[in-house]
């Protein structure tokens, strides 16, 4: 029995980020399903005892209880990835870039994910405003990735190896169409999602399709 | 107002060349029409209607396997160039009808951009040409939420560019070349020209595809700085344009007409046309000696795109001496720019191979039918066993190439008299499968080897056989003796060497046409049908290829073909109208 437990909801992009990294790093874990919709178990007394914020995911590893998808990504990469590629703690420049793009991913959660909550989970938010903001962000990400391509870099933080910034930005980018946000005009983003899908250990979730093999 | 139907006839940029790396599918839109754009491994760029013919799912989320585009939903596969469907996983035993073909649009690659038009265009895209030898470097292409005119006017009004150091801005340098093209000359930092091609993606969305022309190629960090500099200038314009446009009512999206594929075409087998024999004109562009007494012929269309074929398909070639012969295509997947066949010169030949070997030369034009496939490859087998005798390798070669590319597990057993008889030996050895050559085996040893190969009829294993009649009959018998199901043993004979008996006479009732016809001694059913203008396609006319298959509703056929398996023959539900007759006095046919 593995010591890691992930409190998980299958349709959550934030939970998907964790499942994705766990799979890529080949870490054993067990899932504890929490029904976000329609049961709203994440607001139940028993779950609030685990995370008073009432948010998914939560990762429990031995004595550690950590919530917030990006904090969990940082923990897993820093502790379980012995190569140090996924979270480059010893490289100040790269660390700053990773952190910057993880904050950007939070903004995607507030826009692209929010639009998906409106369309798919009947949240009472301003869907149009969410979509406008998501497009503003995706334009920035697309141009960033396009310039990286011009310099033969295929990841969000330039370098040979992907980082947890790629995982963090991937989830709600690839699910954007479920919130009515087309990625048609974001060619560089579409190529980058192919690269992410070809990382060994990549897994899908409902609404995410696998890429074919590269040449 | 622009006349949208008129400008559909123009060339429009839809992507940059470097938007299309191998094994990627680009999602484009022009004049409201969505396109799935992908580059095959041979470099060909495809621009297709962005929907699968099956359930309408966008093909832009599909998989580009280098030779075919595979729909994400139910796995329908479409071939490079033709967009013809090559395989439907839900119907693994059937070759898809040739009429299942997606809409394709002409594409040209020029100045680092991919151009597309909706008409079969012989013209060239209107790119800006400069007198000097310039190098065009494409800019980042932003999409602007504004109409074509709003974007053009906004750029004319607001675009300005300073030096990299940020001084001496050049304001309003753009001139209008036409509705879709703006250009400026003599810009700072030795940029001689700037050209902006406007792609009308939709009524309210325009993509600005720019390029800068310099005398020397831009490189390294200088290139990036300059590209960023122009990106900033375009982004500034975009903010100004959109801040004004957002206060105005949005235009209605354009609704492009999508040419429909008829219900009949999408669900029925291809229609039977009596005179479909020699619809294609093919030019011999290459002849190679590929083994002892075997030549391969590369045949290219002299007008338009060739229809797509699948592994196992054959074409009827009309030879200069008046003969018609069937040859299996040996093409690999995605090789849709030509047909390839391999022909062995046979000494006792009635003339087909002799003519091809001795009189045909590069440049000659011959007539051919479109490909037909009565020997189609299932791709759902756990393992596929290909067993070839001599030149019987040809249909199996095409299958082996397809399975190797798709990484499907297969074994090829290739029986030949001499090593010198092996075609494409080095390529075969490179294929991703188990390849075994069996050279110079006696009849007994061949029989033993077949027994060895066919010992275990494992679940979901399939066998494909092609070769000389003796070997084929032995292999089929061996499979039966080892309890292989007929449904798992697929075969194709070169010719029907059985003794045929045309002594019977019988009547046929055609259930659909309401005709009753008498078939006298000495005449074939097919001949009688033709004389009465009942359309049945045919190819070999000797009971080997399966093209003239007719469904039987009542009566007992007298099967004289070598196409149907024993199981199919016993079911009495169909017959080959070219050779088969009736045991009962009357047959009722579904014609």
XYZ file of C-alpha atoms in Angstrom, chain B residues 10-587:
578
model
C -8.662 34.072 -54.376
C -5.648 32.524 -52.761
C -5.550 33.260 -49.026
C -2.819 32.495 -46.524
C -4.038 29.982 -43.932
C -0.848 29.178 -42.015
C 2.887 29.668 -41.988
C 5.057 26.853 -43.327
C 6.623 26.410 -39.906
C 3.164 26.055 -38.358
C 3.132 22.539 -39.839
C 5.783 20.364 -38.233
C 5.565 16.676 -39.063
C 2.857 14.675 -37.288
C 0.862 17.779 -36.346
C -2.607 18.879 -37.438
C -3.060 22.634 -37.744
C -6.484 24.198 -37.253
C -7.128 26.975 -39.772
C -10.059 29.107 -40.800
C -10.563 31.252 -43.852
C -13.797 32.961 -44.943
C -15.584 31.133 -42.153
C -14.520 27.728 -43.414
C -12.601 25.592 -40.952
C -9.749 23.519 -42.307
C -7.658 20.695 -40.927
C -4.198 21.332 -42.357
C -1.454 18.734 -42.083
C 1.857 17.880 -43.655
C 2.464 14.236 -44.516
C 5.916 12.732 -44.067
C 6.499 13.071 -47.819
C 6.155 16.864 -47.465
C 2.736 17.174 -49.073
C 0.449 19.702 -47.362
C -3.242 18.772 -47.094
C -6.035 21.294 -46.438
C -9.306 19.487 -45.798
C -12.797 20.301 -44.638
C -12.494 20.142 -40.872
C -14.967 17.382 -40.206
C -14.983 13.626 -40.294
C -17.446 12.244 -42.828
C -18.737 9.853 -40.218
C -19.928 11.945 -37.273
C -18.693 15.396 -38.157
C -16.036 15.568 -35.450
C -13.249 18.048 -36.219
C -10.323 16.342 -37.919
C -8.033 19.014 -36.446
C -8.093 17.037 -33.185
C -7.206 13.867 -35.108
C -3.886 12.094 -35.380
C -1.465 12.686 -38.254
C 0.397 9.376 -38.621
C 2.584 10.688 -41.425
C 0.581 9.051 -44.199
C -3.014 9.248 -43.050
C -5.168 11.417 -40.803
C -7.063 9.392 -38.217
C -10.263 10.716 -36.675
C -10.151 10.826 -32.905
C -13.739 9.608 -32.521
C -14.107 6.225 -34.299
C -10.762 5.907 -35.987
C -11.763 6.461 -39.611
C -8.564 6.886 -41.606
C -8.134 9.273 -44.551
C -5.249 9.109 -47.019
C -2.712 11.826 -47.739
C -3.679 13.882 -50.864
C -6.931 12.127 -51.759
C -8.692 12.420 -48.358
C -10.239 9.103 -49.351
C -11.227 6.879 -46.445
C -8.900 3.875 -46.264
C -10.182 2.062 -43.208
C -13.222 1.988 -40.931
C -12.417 0.125 -37.700
C -16.073 -0.795 -37.112
C -16.070 -2.651 -40.456
C -12.674 -4.302 -40.321
C -13.350 -6.818 -43.062
C -14.573 -4.329 -45.668
C -12.738 -1.977 -47.938
C -14.384 1.472 -47.607
C -16.210 2.635 -50.712
C -14.154 4.929 -52.921
C -16.889 7.540 -52.650
C -16.115 8.138 -48.971
C -13.827 11.037 -49.622
C -13.485 14.306 -47.726
C -13.411 17.715 -49.413
C -9.899 18.877 -50.204
C -8.701 22.350 -51.175
C -5.750 23.342 -53.352
C -2.659 24.387 -51.417
C 0.519 26.230 -52.361
C 3.537 27.040 -50.276
C 5.080 30.408 -51.050
C 7.114 32.995 -49.105
C 7.000 30.839 -45.987
C 3.214 30.750 -46.000
C 0.618 28.107 -46.817
C -1.957 29.434 -49.302
C -5.333 27.954 -50.053
C -8.236 28.643 -52.401
C -11.673 27.165 -52.897
C -11.425 26.808 -56.656
C -9.208 24.490 -58.641
C -6.726 27.245 -59.214
C -4.092 27.412 -61.870
C -3.065 30.906 -60.800
C -0.407 31.751 -58.237
C -0.913 33.437 -54.856
C -0.435 37.207 -55.136
C 2.675 37.544 -53.055
C 4.743 40.677 -52.963
C 7.786 40.252 -55.163
C 10.768 42.533 -54.755
C 13.317 43.463 -57.353
C 16.293 42.569 -55.207
C 17.037 39.184 -53.813
C 15.451 39.492 -50.420
C 15.007 37.032 -47.636
C 11.537 37.032 -46.132
C 11.277 36.235 -42.432
C 7.751 35.541 -41.202
C 6.481 37.509 -38.203
C 4.321 36.257 -35.365
C 0.776 36.283 -36.813
C -1.739 37.815 -34.423
C -5.466 37.390 -34.928
C -7.480 40.582 -34.624
C -11.117 40.628 -33.557
C -12.145 42.952 -36.375
C -13.352 42.753 -39.948
C -10.947 42.683 -42.865
C -11.615 46.351 -43.627
C -11.378 47.432 -39.995
C -8.079 45.597 -39.662
C -6.664 47.026 -42.876
C -7.759 50.562 -42.045
C -6.580 50.254 -38.456
C -3.139 49.107 -39.542
C -2.915 51.907 -42.104
C -3.821 54.441 -39.407
C -2.018 53.150 -36.343
C 0.988 51.122 -37.462
C 4.313 52.719 -36.718
C 7.737 51.305 -36.140
C 10.804 52.931 -34.643
C 14.377 51.724 -34.660
C 15.278 48.927 -32.288
C 16.754 51.614 -30.065
C 13.306 53.200 -29.914
C 13.966 56.412 -31.861
C 12.916 57.944 -35.206
C 9.516 56.262 -35.459
C 8.170 55.862 -38.975
C 4.447 56.597 -38.763
C 1.835 55.293 -41.175
C 4.300 53.647 -43.553
C 1.832 51.078 -44.911
C 0.385 51.267 -48.423
C -2.552 49.226 -49.651
C -1.615 46.819 -52.438
C -5.088 45.258 -52.512
C -7.859 44.421 -50.032
C -5.720 41.702 -48.490
C -2.197 43.054 -48.725
C -0.451 46.001 -47.103
C 3.166 46.835 -47.578
C 5.824 49.300 -46.477
C 9.338 49.940 -47.680
C 12.608 51.337 -46.316
C 12.012 50.733 -42.619
C 14.579 51.127 -39.842
C 17.241 48.546 -39.028
C 17.792 47.605 -42.688
C 14.326 46.182 -43.142
C 13.741 46.881 -46.834
C 10.149 45.725 -46.965
C 7.329 44.829 -44.660
C 4.377 42.962 -46.126
C 1.205 42.153 -44.215
C -1.140 39.579 -45.738
C -4.581 39.732 -44.158
C -6.332 36.404 -43.725
C -10.098 36.898 -43.393
C -10.681 34.043 -40.944
C -14.252 35.038 -40.301
C -16.468 38.104 -40.667
C -15.177 39.565 -37.402
C -11.730 37.986 -37.172
C -8.709 38.738 -39.307
C -5.257 37.203 -38.993
C -2.284 39.381 -39.899
C 0.419 37.275 -41.511
C 3.441 39.488 -41.921
C 6.969 39.067 -43.164
C 9.960 41.354 -43.284
C 12.385 41.371 -46.171
C 16.073 41.908 -45.583
C 19.096 41.557 -47.827
C 20.797 39.204 -45.420
C 19.278 36.332 -43.515
C 18.378 37.281 -39.949
C 20.077 35.183 -37.351
C 20.354 34.518 -33.652
C 19.383 37.058 -31.055
C 19.228 39.900 -33.627
C 16.487 38.037 -35.435
C 14.529 37.499 -32.230
C 14.901 41.148 -31.204
C 13.638 42.326 -34.562
C 10.737 39.858 -34.600
C 9.744 40.952 -31.079
C 10.018 44.585 -32.133
C 7.481 44.005 -34.940
C 5.295 41.909 -32.660
C 5.088 44.776 -30.200
C 4.191 47.178 -33.030
C 1.428 44.853 -34.308
C 0.102 44.192 -30.797
C -0.118 47.933 -30.178
C -2.161 48.308 -33.363
C -4.351 45.378 -32.393
C -5.205 46.949 -29.020
C -6.156 50.210 -30.745
C -8.266 48.493 -33.398
C -10.048 46.200 -30.935
C -10.744 48.976 -28.418
C -12.760 50.763 -31.108
C -14.323 47.681 -32.708
C -15.544 46.263 -29.389
C -17.995 49.176 -29.096
C -19.615 48.294 -32.421
C -22.049 45.450 -33.107
C -20.241 42.269 -34.091
C -20.854 41.092 -37.670
C -22.615 37.779 -38.272
C -20.238 34.899 -38.862
C -19.818 33.777 -42.449
C -21.529 30.491 -43.253
C -19.520 28.635 -45.849
C -21.293 26.033 -47.953
C -19.985 22.604 -47.181
C -20.284 20.317 -50.147
C -22.336 17.432 -48.872
C -21.501 13.811 -49.309
C -24.757 12.095 -50.170
C -26.278 9.633 -47.753
C -26.094 6.957 -50.427
C -22.404 7.540 -51.012
C -21.548 7.520 -47.354
C -23.350 4.313 -46.451
C -23.543 2.146 -49.557
C -20.892 0.235 -51.450
C -19.681 2.068 -54.515
C -22.230 2.249 -57.263
C -21.928 -0.252 -60.023
C -21.144 1.336 -63.340
C -20.821 -0.930 -66.306
C -18.322 1.190 -68.187
C -16.019 2.078 -65.311
C -13.228 -0.064 -66.710
C -10.723 2.385 -68.043
C -11.497 5.718 -66.492
C -7.901 6.567 -65.620
C -5.046 7.477 -67.913
C -1.724 6.619 -66.356
C 1.734 7.502 -67.520
C 4.571 5.109 -66.907
C 7.187 7.263 -65.186
C 9.618 4.640 -64.011
C 10.442 1.002 -64.647
C 12.801 -0.888 -62.368
C 14.082 -4.419 -62.491
C 13.340 -5.456 -58.903
C 14.107 -9.171 -59.076
C 14.917 -11.844 -61.610
C 12.207 -11.520 -64.312
C 10.238 -9.014 -62.205
C 9.854 -5.359 -63.059
C 8.107 -2.686 -61.054
C 6.201 0.089 -62.787
C 5.477 3.517 -61.365
C 2.278 4.920 -62.878
C 1.259 8.554 -62.468
C -1.929 10.337 -63.356
C -1.806 12.612 -66.390
C -4.789 14.578 -65.120
C -5.797 15.150 -61.539
C -5.577 13.212 -58.355
C -5.657 9.412 -58.460
C -8.401 7.751 -56.394
C -7.104 6.253 -53.174
C -6.507 2.573 -52.725
C -6.093 0.388 -49.682
C -3.754 -2.544 -49.041
C -4.861 -5.532 -51.139
C -6.427 -3.441 -53.924
C -5.868 -4.099 -57.612
C -6.303 -2.173 -60.844
C -7.328 -3.436 -64.286
C -4.735 -2.355 -66.790
C -5.619 -2.133 -70.462
C -2.544 -3.155 -72.368
C -1.455 -1.856 -75.759
C -2.254 -5.228 -77.356
C -5.894 -5.039 -76.256
C -5.654 -7.321 -73.255
C -6.948 -6.384 -69.810
C -5.061 -7.673 -66.806
C -5.372 -7.253 -63.037
C -2.390 -6.171 -60.993
C -2.214 -5.660 -57.250
C -0.969 -2.285 -56.061
C 2.187 -2.505 -53.982
C 2.016 1.077 -52.674
C 2.763 1.833 -49.054
C 0.335 3.899 -46.964
C -0.015 7.520 -48.008
C 1.693 6.972 -51.379
C -1.139 8.617 -53.219
C 0.791 10.429 -55.941
C 1.248 7.270 -58.033
C 0.290 3.622 -58.375
C 2.999 0.990 -58.229
C 2.753 -2.547 -59.522
C 5.275 -5.360 -59.875
C 4.953 -7.822 -62.733
C 6.710 -11.112 -63.342
C 7.480 -12.074 -66.904
C 5.899 -15.439 -67.448
C 6.974 -17.528 -70.382
C 3.639 -19.252 -70.871
C 1.920 -15.907 -70.441
C -1.033 -15.185 -72.679
C 0.604 -11.877 -73.344
C 0.077 -9.575 -70.358
C 3.423 -9.755 -68.639
C 5.220 -10.076 -71.968
C 3.822 -6.766 -73.203
C 4.580 -4.976 -69.959
C 8.125 -6.275 -69.908
C 9.079 -5.769 -73.513
C 7.091 -2.976 -75.100
C 6.147 -0.609 -72.284
C 8.624 2.196 -71.673
C 8.724 5.352 -69.550
C 6.485 8.026 -71.019
C 3.895 5.595 -72.367
C 0.296 6.185 -71.354
C -2.007 3.309 -70.527
C -5.641 3.088 -69.467
C -6.562 1.681 -66.108
C -9.568 1.216 -63.897
C -9.763 2.848 -60.501
C -8.541 0.560 -57.718
C -10.857 -2.118 -56.397
C -10.355 -4.028 -53.230
C -11.754 -7.519 -52.798
C -8.814 -8.619 -50.650
C -8.919 -6.077 -47.878
C -6.782 -6.131 -44.782
C -8.328 -6.232 -41.328
C -6.443 -4.146 -38.807
C -8.075 -5.577 -35.698
C -6.206 -8.894 -35.722
C -4.103 -9.850 -32.729
C -1.588 -11.116 -35.256
C -1.576 -11.261 -39.046
C 0.197 -13.975 -41.029
C 1.055 -13.113 -44.622
C 1.978 -16.080 -46.791
C 3.276 -15.266 -50.257
C 4.335 -17.559 -53.062
C 6.581 -15.879 -55.639
C 4.985 -12.884 -57.299
C 2.004 -13.430 -54.962
C 3.955 -11.089 -52.709
C 2.417 -8.044 -54.444
C -0.846 -7.533 -52.501
C 0.860 -8.737 -49.323
C 3.688 -6.216 -49.795
C 1.203 -3.389 -49.615
C -0.314 -4.962 -46.488
C 3.103 -5.452 -44.884
C 4.037 -1.831 -45.568
C 0.790 -0.606 -44.000
C 1.089 -2.806 -40.917
C 4.730 -1.918 -40.446
C 3.890 1.784 -40.517
C 0.964 1.323 -38.130
C 3.073 -0.881 -35.825
C 0.600 -3.764 -36.092
C 2.059 -7.200 -35.330
C 2.541 -9.402 -38.387
C 4.654 -12.176 -39.842
C 5.501 -12.503 -43.523
C 6.414 -15.880 -45.019
C 7.739 -15.376 -48.518
C 8.244 -18.565 -50.538
C 10.493 -18.275 -53.599
C 12.384 -20.657 -55.853
C 15.617 -18.651 -55.804
C 16.969 -15.771 -53.735
C 17.074 -13.771 -56.966
C 13.261 -13.950 -57.106
C 12.822 -11.875 -53.939
C 11.521 -8.359 -54.597
C 12.477 -5.404 -52.390
C 14.520 -7.687 -50.144
C 16.332 -4.938 -48.257
C 13.118 -2.992 -47.667
C 11.313 -6.103 -46.460
C 14.107 -6.780 -43.992
C 13.674 -3.269 -42.589
C 9.954 -3.683 -41.965
C 8.659 -3.759 -38.412
C 7.480 -7.375 -38.470
C 8.798 -10.924 -38.585
C 10.009 -11.536 -42.111
C 10.914 -15.054 -43.209
C 12.207 -16.023 -46.631
C 11.773 -19.656 -47.660
C 13.965 -20.397 -50.640
C 13.956 -23.345 -52.989
C 11.710 -25.643 -50.965
C 10.349 -28.758 -52.629
C 6.601 -29.374 -52.667
C 6.940 -31.636 -49.643
C 9.081 -29.194 -47.707
C 6.715 -26.354 -48.591
C 3.854 -28.448 -47.283
C 5.751 -29.102 -44.059
C 6.549 -25.440 -43.656
C 2.899 -24.487 -44.214
C 1.882 -27.025 -41.599
C 4.406 -25.462 -39.253
C 3.092 -21.938 -39.878
C -0.587 -22.885 -39.657
C -0.373 -25.317 -36.754
C -2.217 -23.187 -34.195
C -5.450 -21.415 -35.148
C -5.089 -18.862 -32.356
C -7.959 -16.529 -31.524
C -8.065 -13.325 -33.578
C -5.184 -14.385 -35.800
C -5.752 -13.864 -39.521
C -4.018 -15.411 -42.515
C -3.617 -13.765 -45.930
C -2.486 -15.975 -48.789
C -1.448 -15.160 -52.314
C 0.546 -17.257 -54.730
C 0.374 -19.955 -57.381
C -2.744 -22.156 -57.431
C -1.029 -25.305 -56.189
C 0.508 -23.655 -53.171
C -2.676 -21.743 -52.385
C -4.877 -24.846 -52.451
C -2.350 -26.632 -50.249
C -2.269 -23.752 -47.783
C -6.060 -23.482 -47.627
C -6.321 -27.233 -47.111
C -3.663 -27.113 -44.391
C -5.534 -24.312 -42.639
C -8.757 -26.324 -42.786
C -7.012 -29.424 -41.470
C -5.749 -27.373 -38.540
C -9.269 -26.099 -37.869
C -8.792 -22.524 -38.944
C -12.139 -20.842 -39.493
C -12.734 -19.799 -43.122
C -13.461 -16.311 -41.861
C -9.839 -16.026 -40.715
C -8.206 -17.291 -43.877
C -8.164 -14.790 -46.735
C -6.752 -15.616 -50.129
C -6.349 -14.317 -53.658
C -5.638 -16.520 -56.647
C -3.799 -15.245 -59.749
C -6.060 -17.223 -61.999
C -8.736 -19.836 -61.952
C -7.149 -23.063 -63.131
C -10.134 -25.248 -62.307
C -11.959 -26.884 -65.201
C -15.123 -24.881 -65.808
C -18.345 -26.446 -66.996
C -20.730 -24.289 -69.034
C -23.020 -27.121 -70.103
C -25.941 -26.234 -67.822
C -28.833 -24.027 -68.801
C -31.067 -22.245 -66.316
C -33.220 -19.185 -65.793
C -32.568 -16.207 -63.554
C -35.177 -13.960 -62.081
C -33.942 -10.465 -61.225
C -35.865 -9.419 -58.141
C -35.253 -5.667 -58.421
C -35.490 -5.284 -62.189
C -38.411 -7.676 -62.635
C -36.678 -9.446 -65.511
C -36.573 -13.164 -66.155
C -33.676 -14.247 -68.348
C -32.573 -17.582 -69.756
C -28.903 -18.527 -69.560
C -28.207 -21.098 -72.282
C -25.394 -23.626 -72.449
C -22.068 -22.061 -73.340
C -22.918 -18.522 -72.232
C -22.062 -16.995 -68.878
C -24.576 -15.379 -66.571
C -22.580 -12.145 -66.783
C -22.831 -12.119 -70.586
C -26.591 -12.598 -70.453
C -26.947 -9.825 -67.872
C -24.899 -7.476 -70.051
C -26.875 -8.319 -73.177
C -29.957 -7.228 -71.266
C -28.248 -4.021 -70.076
C -28.166 -5.060 -66.440
C -25.124 -3.336 -64.964
C -22.702 -5.560 -63.065
C -19.066 -4.537 -62.592
C -16.465 -7.122 -63.416
C -12.738 -7.378 -63.564
C -10.964 -10.717 -64.076
C -13.979 -12.571 -65.550
C -12.538 -15.907 -64.530
C -13.763 -16.196 -60.940
C -10.696 -15.027 -59.038
C -11.201 -11.377 -58.121
C -14.695 -11.143 -56.614
C -15.758 -7.979 -58.435
C -18.834 -9.428 -60.189
C -20.351 -10.818 -57.007
C -24.160 -10.948 -57.094
C -26.452 -11.729 -54.153
C -28.616 -14.842 -54.487
C -32.084 -14.746 -52.916
C -33.367 -18.169 -53.982
C -31.995 -21.250 -55.709
C -28.739 -23.180 -55.518
C -25.700 -21.785 -57.335
C -23.160 -23.973 -59.066
C -19.982 -22.248 -57.815
C -17.080 -22.397 -60.245
C -14.932 -19.591 -58.844
C -11.844 -19.616 -56.629
C -12.765 -16.409 -54.813
C -15.322 -17.568 -52.253
C -14.344 -19.693 -49.288
C -16.003 -23.102 -48.885
C -18.118 -21.666 -46.081
C -19.365 -18.843 -48.274
C -20.040 -21.244 -51.126
C -22.084 -23.502 -48.859
C -24.220 -20.568 -47.723
C -25.431 -20.100 -51.304
C -26.091 -16.421 -50.656
C -24.049 -15.071 -53.532
C -22.206 -16.115 -56.657
C -19.594 -14.861 -59.087
C -21.649 -14.056 -62.151
C -18.718 -14.427 -64.568
C -18.234 -18.183 -64.082
C -20.808 -19.560 -61.686
C -24.094 -21.052 -62.811
C -27.077 -22.837 -61.249
C -27.692 -26.320 -59.936
C -31.362 -25.530 -59.530
C -33.539 -24.697 -62.555
C -33.925 -21.140 -61.401
C -31.996 -18.536 -59.410
